[in-house]
Amino acid sequence: DVRLKWLGLFHRRKHQYGRYLASVIKQYGEQGCADVTTRQNWQIRGVTLSDVPSILKGLDEVGLTSLQSGMDNVRNPVGNPLAGIDPYEIVDTRPYTNLLSQFITANPRGNPEFTNLPRKWNVCVIGSHDLYEHPHINDLAYMPATKNDRFGFNLLVGGFFSPKRCAEAIPLDAWVPAEDVVPVCGAILEAYRDLGTRGNRQKTRMMWLIDELGVEGFRSEVVKRMSEQALERASSEDLVDPKWERRDMFGVNPQKQEGLSFVGLHVPVGRVQADDMDE
């Protein structure tokens, strides 16, 4: 299988990307297919190992990459799937998710600083009241909030679920201005990389480290790794409406751009065949 890390959202990709992926899986007949993942990626399945070098070369030629998309790496930064077109969005998440992707993969030459974490690590930027981005199961979630008339994000940390344990992300009691999205991500990753347990893989996600150090102890380790060695406390001006009723996006829905609409579709189990992708 080849997992693809998109520098952005998969449904904004140009048609030639999808056509290339379709051409790859079509070679393998019934064994070839592609899966849409919950982290806004594509996985192409059924490929043979001997073909992987040429497939990777083709990905690079059309502007895609599978760099740092598996093993104990940072998974694809997730944003609002309706970013830029949601009539109720709080903030367009694309600039932030793209910056995070570029930072994590060194755009995309490869960033060895974060290629050997204790375990996989998930990050999301919230742009919707609906919380489509699932902040509570991400290792780091950026929750939009203002502070003294500045826009930024409160931070949640430690969310994950596994057969061993399910843990909801908890407040770090920290707020960062929008321009510090990348620096604080780097500081948190460095703290996890340097201090996280590397033994029993059932107990190596970041929340186990937070349990060991305590929230304030973990926070202090993050602060040590910030260039200014400072991190503001959380803001009380949260922009996410806690009483918001989550919307059903199936079917045709109006965009924020007057006269335009988007269509919400269901892909059963996320699986797509070559002919479907071509269409």
PDB file of C-alpha atoms in Angstrom:
ATOM      1  CA  ASP A   1       0.000   0.000   0.000  1.00  0.00           C
ATOM      2  CA  VAL A   2       1.142   3.569  -0.654  1.00  0.00           C
ATOM      3  CA  ARG A   3      -0.238   6.307   1.603  1.00  0.00           C
ATOM      4  CA  LEU A   4      -0.280   9.796   0.206  1.00  0.00           C
ATOM      5  CA  LYS A   5       0.234  12.921   2.290  1.00  0.00           C
ATOM      6  CA  TRP A   6      -1.582  15.806   0.612  1.00  0.00           C
ATOM      7  CA  LEU A   7      -0.330  19.338   1.046  1.00  0.00           C
ATOM      8  CA  GLY A   8      -3.892  20.583   1.469  1.00  0.00           C
ATOM      9  CA  LEU A   9      -7.316  18.984   1.135  1.00  0.00           C
ATOM     10  CA  PHE A  10      -7.870  16.010  -1.099  1.00  0.00           C
ATOM     11  CA  HIS A  11     -11.060  17.288  -2.708  1.00  0.00           C
ATOM     12  CA  ARG A  12      -9.300  20.477  -3.933  1.00  0.00           C
ATOM     13  CA  ARG A  13      -6.782  18.516  -5.960  1.00  0.00           C
ATOM     14  CA  LYS A  14      -6.601  18.998  -9.706  1.00  0.00           C
ATOM     15  CA  HIS A  15      -8.035  16.334 -11.989  1.00  0.00           C
ATOM     16  CA  GLN A  16      -4.642  15.158 -13.247  1.00  0.00           C
ATOM     17  CA  TYR A  17      -3.776  13.941  -9.744  1.00  0.00           C
ATOM     18  CA  GLY A  18      -6.843  11.727  -9.601  1.00  0.00           C
ATOM     19  CA  ARG A  19      -6.273  10.505 -13.132  1.00  0.00           C
ATOM     20  CA  TYR A  20      -2.715   9.499 -12.308  1.00  0.00           C
ATOM     21  CA  LEU A  21      -3.853   7.549  -9.241  1.00  0.00           C
ATOM     22  CA  ALA A  22      -6.570   5.889 -11.313  1.00  0.00           C
ATOM     23  CA  SER A  23      -3.999   4.880 -13.925  1.00  0.00           C
ATOM     24  CA  VAL A  24      -1.861   3.279 -11.202  1.00  0.00           C
ATOM     25  CA  ILE A  25      -4.539   1.135  -9.583  1.00  0.00           C
ATOM     26  CA  LYS A  26      -6.078   0.204 -12.933  1.00  0.00           C
ATOM     27  CA  GLN A  27      -2.957  -1.856 -13.690  1.00  0.00           C
ATOM     28  CA  TYR A  28      -3.804  -4.302 -10.911  1.00  0.00           C
ATOM     29  CA  GLY A  29      -7.323  -5.254 -11.921  1.00  0.00           C
ATOM     30  CA  GLU A  30      -9.545  -6.373  -9.057  1.00  0.00           C
ATOM     31  CA  GLN A  31      -6.656  -6.035  -6.598  1.00  0.00           C
ATOM     32  CA  GLY A  32      -6.204  -2.326  -7.309  1.00  0.00           C
ATOM     33  CA  CYS A  33      -8.289   0.259  -5.466  1.00  0.00           C
ATOM     34  CA  ALA A  34      -7.983   3.495  -3.518  1.00  0.00           C
ATOM     35  CA  ASP A  35      -9.294   4.442  -0.086  1.00  0.00           C
ATOM     36  CA  VAL A  36     -10.266   7.896   1.144  1.00  0.00           C
ATOM     37  CA  THR A  37      -9.089   8.187   4.751  1.00  0.00           C
ATOM     38  CA  THR A  38     -10.507  10.100   7.688  1.00  0.00           C
ATOM     39  CA  ARG A  39      -7.376  12.270   7.663  1.00  0.00           C
ATOM     40  CA  GLN A  40      -8.124  13.570   4.147  1.00  0.00           C
ATOM     41  CA  ASN A  41      -5.604  11.306   2.416  1.00  0.00           C
ATOM     42  CA  TRP A  42      -5.728   8.733  -0.346  1.00  0.00           C
ATOM     43  CA  GLN A  43      -4.313   5.237   0.061  1.00  0.00           C
ATOM     44  CA  ILE A  44      -3.664   3.261  -3.118  1.00  0.00           C
ATOM     45  CA  ARG A  45      -3.882  -0.488  -2.621  1.00  0.00           C
ATOM     46  CA  GLY A  46      -2.941  -3.626  -4.490  1.00  0.00           C
ATOM     47  CA  VAL A  47       0.336  -2.343  -5.942  1.00  0.00           C
ATOM     48  CA  THR A  48       3.327  -4.680  -6.148  1.00  0.00           C
ATOM     49  CA  LEU A  49       6.600  -3.877  -4.426  1.00  0.00           C
ATOM     50  CA  SER A  50       8.626  -3.988  -7.629  1.00  0.00           C
ATOM     51  CA  ASP A  51       6.467  -1.212  -9.114  1.00  0.00           C
ATOM     52  CA  VAL A  52       6.804   1.170  -6.165  1.00  0.00           C
ATOM     53  CA  PRO A  53       9.868   3.106  -7.440  1.00  0.00           C
ATOM     54  CA  SER A  54       8.145   3.985 -10.719  1.00  0.00           C
ATOM     55  CA  ILE A  55       4.908   4.842  -8.893  1.00  0.00           C
ATOM     56  CA  LEU A  56       6.768   7.204  -6.552  1.00  0.00           C
ATOM     57  CA  LYS A  57       8.507   8.800  -9.530  1.00  0.00           C
ATOM     58  CA  GLY A  58       5.114   9.360 -11.154  1.00  0.00           C
ATOM     59  CA  LEU A  59       3.729  10.892  -7.954  1.00  0.00           C
ATOM     60  CA  ASP A  60       6.598  13.359  -7.884  1.00  0.00           C
ATOM     61  CA  GLU A  61       6.079  14.269 -11.538  1.00  0.00           C
ATOM     62  CA  VAL A  62       2.432  15.248 -10.959  1.00  0.00           C
ATOM     63  CA  GLY A  63       3.179  17.072  -7.701  1.00  0.00           C
ATOM     64  CA  LEU A  64       2.191  14.498  -5.069  1.00  0.00           C
ATOM     65  CA  THR A  65       4.200  12.870  -2.294  1.00  0.00           C
ATOM     66  CA  SER A  66       3.953   9.958   0.111  1.00  0.00           C
ATOM     67  CA  LEU A  67       6.803  11.405   2.170  1.00  0.00           C
ATOM     68  CA  GLN A  68       6.591  10.831   5.941  1.00  0.00           C
ATOM     69  CA  SER A  69       3.081   9.423   5.704  1.00  0.00           C
ATOM     70  CA  GLY A  70       3.574   6.197   7.660  1.00  0.00           C
ATOM     71  CA  MET A  71       5.398   4.637  10.605  1.00  0.00           C
ATOM     72  CA  ASP A  72       6.085   6.878  13.625  1.00  0.00           C
ATOM     73  CA  ASN A  73       5.618  10.171  11.839  1.00  0.00           C
ATOM     74  CA  VAL A  74       3.243  13.109  11.919  1.00  0.00           C
ATOM     75  CA  ARG A  75       0.089  12.219  10.034  1.00  0.00           C
ATOM     76  CA  ASN A  76      -1.599  14.573   7.572  1.00  0.00           C
ATOM     77  CA  PRO A  77      -2.643  17.880   9.212  1.00  0.00           C
ATOM     78  CA  VAL A  78      -6.435  18.035   9.020  1.00  0.00           C
ATOM     79  CA  GLY A  79      -8.563  21.143   8.552  1.00  0.00           C
ATOM     80  CA  ASN A  80     -12.177  21.972   7.826  1.00  0.00           C
ATOM     81  CA  PRO A  81     -13.251  19.916   4.767  1.00  0.00           C
ATOM     82  CA  LEU A  82     -15.326  22.951   3.732  1.00  0.00           C
ATOM     83  CA  ALA A  83     -12.480  25.437   4.180  1.00  0.00           C
ATOM     84  CA  GLY A  84     -12.970  28.554   2.108  1.00  0.00           C
ATOM     85  CA  ILE A  85     -16.521  27.728   1.053  1.00  0.00           C
ATOM     86  CA  ASP A  86     -18.300  27.160   4.384  1.00  0.00           C
ATOM     87  CA  PRO A  87     -20.801  29.992   4.964  1.00  0.00           C
ATOM     88  CA  TYR A  88     -20.386  29.503   8.721  1.00  0.00           C
ATOM     89  CA  GLU A  89     -16.648  28.883   8.954  1.00  0.00           C
ATOM     90  CA  ILE A  90     -14.733  30.540  11.770  1.00  0.00           C
ATOM     91  CA  VAL A  91     -11.469  30.661   9.850  1.00  0.00           C
ATOM     92  CA  ASP A  92     -10.151  29.249   6.585  1.00  0.00           C
ATOM     93  CA  THR A  93      -7.874  26.469   7.837  1.00  0.00           C
ATOM     94  CA  ARG A  94      -5.971  25.908   4.580  1.00  0.00           C
ATOM     95  CA  PRO A  95      -3.136  28.398   5.203  1.00  0.00           C
ATOM     96  CA  TYR A  96      -2.441  26.766   8.567  1.00  0.00           C
ATOM     97  CA  THR A  97      -2.662  23.127   7.483  1.00  0.00           C
ATOM     98  CA  ASN A  98      -0.457  23.877   4.485  1.00  0.00           C
ATOM     99  CA  LEU A  99       2.141  25.600   6.668  1.00  0.00           C
ATOM    100  CA  LEU A 100       2.130  22.650   9.055  1.00  0.00           C
ATOM    101  CA  SER A 101       2.559  20.184   6.185  1.00  0.00           C
ATOM    102  CA  GLN A 102       5.418  22.198   4.742  1.00  0.00           C
ATOM    103  CA  PHE A 103       7.095  22.380   8.145  1.00  0.00           C
ATOM    104  CA  ILE A 104       6.707  18.680   8.907  1.00  0.00           C
ATOM    105  CA  THR A 105       7.983  17.495   5.521  1.00  0.00           C
ATOM    106  CA  ALA A 106      10.404  20.376   4.804  1.00  0.00           C
ATOM    107  CA  ASN A 107       8.228  21.171   1.782  1.00  0.00           C
ATOM    108  CA  PRO A 108       8.607  18.239   0.861  1.00  0.00           C
ATOM    109  CA  ARG A 109      12.297  17.335   0.952  1.00  0.00           C
ATOM    110  CA  GLY A 110      11.919  15.365   4.167  1.00  0.00           C
ATOM    111  CA  ASN A 111      12.434  16.560   7.728  1.00  0.00           C
ATOM    112  CA  PRO A 112      14.532  14.084   9.757  1.00  0.00           C
ATOM    113  CA  GLU A 113      13.838  16.088  12.931  1.00  0.00           C
ATOM    114  CA  PHE A 114      10.421  14.446  13.122  1.00  0.00           C
ATOM    115  CA  THR A 115      10.809  11.098  11.351  1.00  0.00           C
ATOM    116  CA  ASN A 116      11.472   9.009  14.454  1.00  0.00           C
ATOM    117  CA  LEU A 117       8.836   9.867  17.025  1.00  0.00           C
ATOM    118  CA  PRO A 118       7.874   7.443  19.819  1.00  0.00           C
ATOM    119  CA  ARG A 119       4.604   6.802  17.967  1.00  0.00           C
ATOM    120  CA  LYS A 120       2.406   8.336  15.279  1.00  0.00           C
ATOM    121  CA  TRP A 121       1.138  11.858  15.948  1.00  0.00           C
ATOM    122  CA  ASN A 122      -1.983  13.660  14.718  1.00  0.00           C
ATOM    123  CA  VAL A 123      -2.671  17.387  14.397  1.00  0.00           C
ATOM    124  CA  CYS A 124      -5.713  19.385  13.282  1.00  0.00           C
ATOM    125  CA  VAL A 125      -6.771  23.012  12.908  1.00  0.00           C
ATOM    126  CA  ILE A 126     -10.398  23.758  13.733  1.00  0.00           C
ATOM    127  CA  GLY A 127     -12.297  25.997  11.347  1.00  0.00           C
ATOM    128  CA  SER A 128     -15.877  24.847  11.866  1.00  0.00           C
ATOM    129  CA  HIS A 129     -18.356  25.001  14.717  1.00  0.00           C
ATOM    130  CA  ASP A 130     -19.257  21.442  13.687  1.00  0.00           C
ATOM    131  CA  LEU A 131     -15.816  20.137  14.710  1.00  0.00           C
ATOM    132  CA  TYR A 132     -15.541  18.109  11.513  1.00  0.00           C
ATOM    133  CA  GLU A 133     -11.814  17.992  12.232  1.00  0.00           C
ATOM    134  CA  HIS A 134     -12.323  15.821  15.387  1.00  0.00           C
ATOM    135  CA  PRO A 135     -10.121  17.807  17.787  1.00  0.00           C
ATOM    136  CA  HIS A 136     -10.743  15.491  20.708  1.00  0.00           C
ATOM    137  CA  ILE A 137      -8.872  12.575  19.115  1.00  0.00           C
ATOM    138  CA  ASN A 138      -5.844  14.528  17.890  1.00  0.00           C
ATOM    139  CA  ASP A 139      -2.501  14.798  19.676  1.00  0.00           C
ATOM    140  CA  LEU A 140      -2.635  18.545  19.014  1.00  0.00           C
ATOM    141  CA  ALA A 141      -5.723  20.559  18.127  1.00  0.00           C
ATOM    142  CA  TYR A 142      -5.787  24.284  17.398  1.00  0.00           C
ATOM    143  CA  MET A 143      -9.069  25.765  18.664  1.00  0.00           C
ATOM    144  CA  PRO A 144      -9.790  29.285  17.299  1.00  0.00           C
ATOM    145  CA  ALA A 145      -9.934  31.967  19.969  1.00  0.00           C
ATOM    146  CA  THR A 146      -9.232  35.674  20.258  1.00  0.00           C
ATOM    147  CA  LYS A 147      -7.198  37.381  22.960  1.00  0.00           C
ATOM    148  CA  ASN A 148      -6.917  41.129  23.403  1.00  0.00           C
ATOM    149  CA  ASP A 149      -8.327  41.614  19.893  1.00  0.00           C
ATOM    150  CA  ARG A 150      -5.748  39.226  18.392  1.00  0.00           C
ATOM    151  CA  PHE A 151      -6.766  36.092  16.514  1.00  0.00           C
ATOM    152  CA  GLY A 152      -5.142  32.834  17.483  1.00  0.00           C
ATOM    153  CA  PHE A 153      -5.739  29.396  18.910  1.00  0.00           C
ATOM    154  CA  ASN A 154      -6.181  27.686  22.259  1.00  0.00           C
ATOM    155  CA  LEU A 155      -4.417  24.321  22.334  1.00  0.00           C
ATOM    156  CA  LEU A 156      -5.763  20.871  23.148  1.00  0.00           C
ATOM    157  CA  VAL A 157      -3.286  18.013  23.500  1.00  0.00           C
ATOM    158  CA  GLY A 158      -3.118  14.257  23.927  1.00  0.00           C
ATOM    159  CA  GLY A 159      -6.214  12.949  22.167  1.00  0.00           C
ATOM    160  CA  PHE A 160      -6.123   9.451  20.651  1.00  0.00           C
ATOM    161  CA  PHE A 161      -7.916   6.143  20.567  1.00  0.00           C
ATOM    162  CA  SER A 162      -6.557   2.617  20.360  1.00  0.00           C
ATOM    163  CA  PRO A 163      -7.515  -0.915  21.458  1.00  0.00           C
ATOM    164  CA  LYS A 164      -5.577  -0.283  24.674  1.00  0.00           C
ATOM    165  CA  ARG A 165      -6.964   3.123  25.595  1.00  0.00           C
ATOM    166  CA  CYS A 166      -9.112   5.978  24.343  1.00  0.00           C
ATOM    167  CA  ALA A 167      -8.280   9.453  25.639  1.00  0.00           C
ATOM    168  CA  GLU A 168      -9.917  12.784  24.865  1.00  0.00           C
ATOM    169  CA  ALA A 169      -7.614  15.732  24.196  1.00  0.00           C
ATOM    170  CA  ILE A 170      -7.262  18.068  27.164  1.00  0.00           C
ATOM    171  CA  PRO A 171      -6.493  21.811  27.423  1.00  0.00           C
ATOM    172  CA  LEU A 172      -2.807  22.727  27.630  1.00  0.00           C
ATOM    173  CA  ASP A 173      -3.810  26.081  29.133  1.00  0.00           C
ATOM    174  CA  ALA A 174      -2.063  27.767  26.243  1.00  0.00           C
ATOM    175  CA  TRP A 175      -2.981  30.264  23.529  1.00  0.00           C
ATOM    176  CA  VAL A 176      -0.839  31.176  20.533  1.00  0.00           C
ATOM    177  CA  PRO A 177      -1.303  33.967  17.988  1.00  0.00           C
ATOM    178  CA  ALA A 178      -1.927  32.757  14.450  1.00  0.00           C
ATOM    179  CA  GLU A 179       1.663  33.428  13.402  1.00  0.00           C
ATOM    180  CA  ASP A 180       2.947  30.978  16.041  1.00  0.00           C
ATOM    181  CA  VAL A 181       1.035  27.927  14.806  1.00  0.00           C
ATOM    182  CA  VAL A 182       4.200  26.342  13.399  1.00  0.00           C
ATOM    183  CA  PRO A 183       6.646  27.248  16.220  1.00  0.00           C
ATOM    184  CA  VAL A 184       4.427  25.783  18.940  1.00  0.00           C
ATOM    185  CA  CYS A 185       3.846  22.656  16.860  1.00  0.00           C
ATOM    186  CA  GLY A 186       7.611  22.238  16.605  1.00  0.00           C
ATOM    187  CA  ALA A 187       8.080  22.738  20.347  1.00  0.00           C
ATOM    188  CA  ILE A 188       5.417  20.156  21.206  1.00  0.00           C
ATOM    189  CA  LEU A 189       6.867  17.660  18.736  1.00  0.00           C
ATOM    190  CA  GLU A 190      10.362  18.169  20.150  1.00  0.00           C
ATOM    191  CA  ALA A 191       9.122  17.600  23.706  1.00  0.00           C
ATOM    192  CA  TYR A 192       7.361  14.401  22.648  1.00  0.00           C
ATOM    193  CA  ARG A 193      10.337  13.231  20.567  1.00  0.00           C
ATOM    194  CA  ASP A 194      12.848  13.867  23.356  1.00  0.00           C
ATOM    195  CA  LEU A 195      10.854  12.684  26.364  1.00  0.00           C
ATOM    196  CA  GLY A 196       8.267  10.209  25.101  1.00  0.00           C
ATOM    197  CA  THR A 197       8.403   6.539  26.096  1.00  0.00           C
ATOM    198  CA  ARG A 198       9.939   4.206  23.508  1.00  0.00           C
ATOM    199  CA  GLY A 199       9.038   0.815  24.926  1.00  0.00           C
ATOM    200  CA  ASN A 200       5.652  -0.873  24.970  1.00  0.00           C
ATOM    201  CA  ARG A 201       3.992   0.494  21.835  1.00  0.00           C
ATOM    202  CA  GLN A 202       0.618   0.310  23.537  1.00  0.00           C
ATOM    203  CA  LYS A 203       1.824   3.063  25.881  1.00  0.00           C
ATOM    204  CA  THR A 204       3.826   5.394  23.658  1.00  0.00           C
ATOM    205  CA  ARG A 205       1.258   7.914  22.403  1.00  0.00           C
ATOM    206  CA  MET A 206       1.751  11.478  23.633  1.00  0.00           C
ATOM    207  CA  MET A 207      -0.987  11.307  26.274  1.00  0.00           C
ATOM    208  CA  TRP A 208       1.069   8.761  28.208  1.00  0.00           C
ATOM    209  CA  LEU A 209       3.868  11.340  28.434  1.00  0.00           C
ATOM    210  CA  ILE A 210       1.390  13.998  29.574  1.00  0.00           C
ATOM    211  CA  ASP A 211       0.155  11.582  32.256  1.00  0.00           C
ATOM    212  CA  GLU A 212       3.734  11.051  33.415  1.00  0.00           C
ATOM    213  CA  LEU A 213       4.697  14.734  33.563  1.00  0.00           C
ATOM    214  CA  GLY A 214       1.309  16.234  34.380  1.00  0.00           C
ATOM    215  CA  VAL A 215      -0.228  18.925  32.186  1.00  0.00           C
ATOM    216  CA  GLU A 216       1.799  21.713  33.771  1.00  0.00           C
ATOM    217  CA  GLY A 217       5.000  19.680  33.599  1.00  0.00           C
ATOM    218  CA  PHE A 218       4.442  18.917  29.930  1.00  0.00           C
ATOM    219  CA  ARG A 219       3.594  22.564  29.293  1.00  0.00           C
ATOM    220  CA  SER A 220       6.871  23.670  30.890  1.00  0.00           C
ATOM    221  CA  GLU A 221       8.803  21.312  28.595  1.00  0.00           C
ATOM    222  CA  VAL A 222       7.061  22.872  25.601  1.00  0.00           C
ATOM    223  CA  VAL A 223       7.907  26.378  26.854  1.00  0.00           C
ATOM    224  CA  LYS A 224      11.600  25.415  27.138  1.00  0.00           C
ATOM    225  CA  ARG A 225      11.568  24.592  23.436  1.00  0.00           C
ATOM    226  CA  MET A 226       9.907  27.829  22.295  1.00  0.00           C
ATOM    227  CA  SER A 227      12.345  30.414  20.935  1.00  0.00           C
ATOM    228  CA  GLU A 228      11.129  33.051  23.411  1.00  0.00           C
ATOM    229  CA  GLN A 229      10.734  30.435  26.161  1.00  0.00           C
ATOM    230  CA  ALA A 230       7.246  31.767  26.795  1.00  0.00           C
ATOM    231  CA  LEU A 231       3.705  30.603  26.092  1.00  0.00           C
ATOM    232  CA  GLU A 232       0.605  32.628  26.864  1.00  0.00           C
ATOM    233  CA  ARG A 233      -2.128  31.128  29.006  1.00  0.00           C
ATOM    234  CA  ALA A 234      -5.379  30.050  27.347  1.00  0.00           C
ATOM    235  CA  SER A 235      -7.918  32.640  26.257  1.00  0.00           C
ATOM    236  CA  SER A 236     -11.491  32.688  27.526  1.00  0.00           C
ATOM    237  CA  GLU A 237     -12.657  34.090  24.160  1.00  0.00           C
ATOM    238  CA  ASP A 238     -13.290  30.749  22.443  1.00  0.00           C
ATOM    239  CA  LEU A 239     -14.799  31.233  18.970  1.00  0.00           C
ATOM    240  CA  VAL A 240     -16.319  27.743  18.677  1.00  0.00           C
ATOM    241  CA  ASP A 241     -20.015  27.760  19.589  1.00  0.00           C
ATOM    242  CA  PRO A 242     -20.484  24.907  22.124  1.00  0.00           C
ATOM    243  CA  LYS A 243     -24.246  24.831  21.476  1.00  0.00           C
ATOM    244  CA  TRP A 244     -23.876  24.460  17.709  1.00  0.00           C
ATOM    245  CA  GLU A 245     -25.915  21.629  16.209  1.00  0.00           C
ATOM    246  CA  ARG A 246     -23.736  19.707  13.792  1.00  0.00           C
ATOM    247  CA  ARG A 247     -24.904  19.991  10.196  1.00  0.00           C
ATOM    248  CA  ASP A 248     -25.679  17.164   7.773  1.00  0.00           C
ATOM    249  CA  MET A 249     -23.677  17.948   4.654  1.00  0.00           C
ATOM    250  CA  PHE A 250     -25.109  15.320   2.298  1.00  0.00           C
ATOM    251  CA  GLY A 251     -26.570  16.661  -0.926  1.00  0.00           C
ATOM    252  CA  VAL A 252     -26.404  20.145  -2.434  1.00  0.00           C
ATOM    253  CA  ASN A 253     -25.566  22.986  -0.045  1.00  0.00           C
ATOM    254  CA  PRO A 254     -24.963  26.722  -0.569  1.00  0.00           C
ATOM    255  CA  GLN A 255     -21.399  27.994  -0.410  1.00  0.00           C
ATOM    256  CA  LYS A 256     -20.372  31.284   1.153  1.00  0.00           C
ATOM    257  CA  GLN A 257     -19.784  32.514  -2.422  1.00  0.00           C
ATOM    258  CA  GLU A 258     -23.128  33.783  -3.713  1.00  0.00           C
ATOM    259  CA  GLY A 259     -24.673  31.607  -6.415  1.00  0.00           C
ATOM    260  CA  LEU A 260     -22.337  28.641  -5.859  1.00  0.00           C
ATOM    261  CA  SER A 261     -22.998  25.307  -4.167  1.00  0.00           C
ATOM    262  CA  PHE A 262     -21.027  22.322  -2.925  1.00  0.00           C
ATOM    263  CA  VAL A 263     -22.161  18.700  -2.947  1.00  0.00           C
ATOM    264  CA  GLY A 264     -21.661  16.352  -0.004  1.00  0.00           C
ATOM    265  CA  LEU A 265     -21.259  12.706  -1.026  1.00  0.00           C
ATOM    266  CA  HIS A 266     -20.986   9.393   0.786  1.00  0.00           C
ATOM    267  CA  VAL A 267     -18.236   6.979  -0.287  1.00  0.00           C
ATOM    268  CA  PRO A 268     -19.101   3.571   1.255  1.00  0.00           C
ATOM    269  CA  VAL A 269     -16.184   2.471   3.501  1.00  0.00           C
ATOM    270  CA  GLY A 270     -14.117   5.102   1.678  1.00  0.00           C
ATOM    271  CA  ARG A 271     -13.251   2.730  -1.169  1.00  0.00           C
ATOM    272  CA  VAL A 272     -12.972   3.895  -4.791  1.00  0.00           C
ATOM    273  CA  GLN A 273     -12.260   1.814  -7.899  1.00  0.00           C
ATOM    274  CA  ALA A 274     -10.184   3.016 -10.854  1.00  0.00           C
ATOM    275  CA  ASP A 275     -13.180   3.679 -13.116  1.00  0.00           C
ATOM    276  CA  ASP A 276     -14.914   5.683 -10.363  1.00  0.00           C
ATOM    277  CA  MET A 277     -11.804   7.772  -9.853  1.00  0.00           C
ATOM    278  CA  ASP A 278     -11.473   8.399 -13.589  1.00  0.00           C
ATOM    279  CA  GLU A 279     -15.063   9.630 -13.757  1.00  0.00           C
TER     280      GLU A 279
END
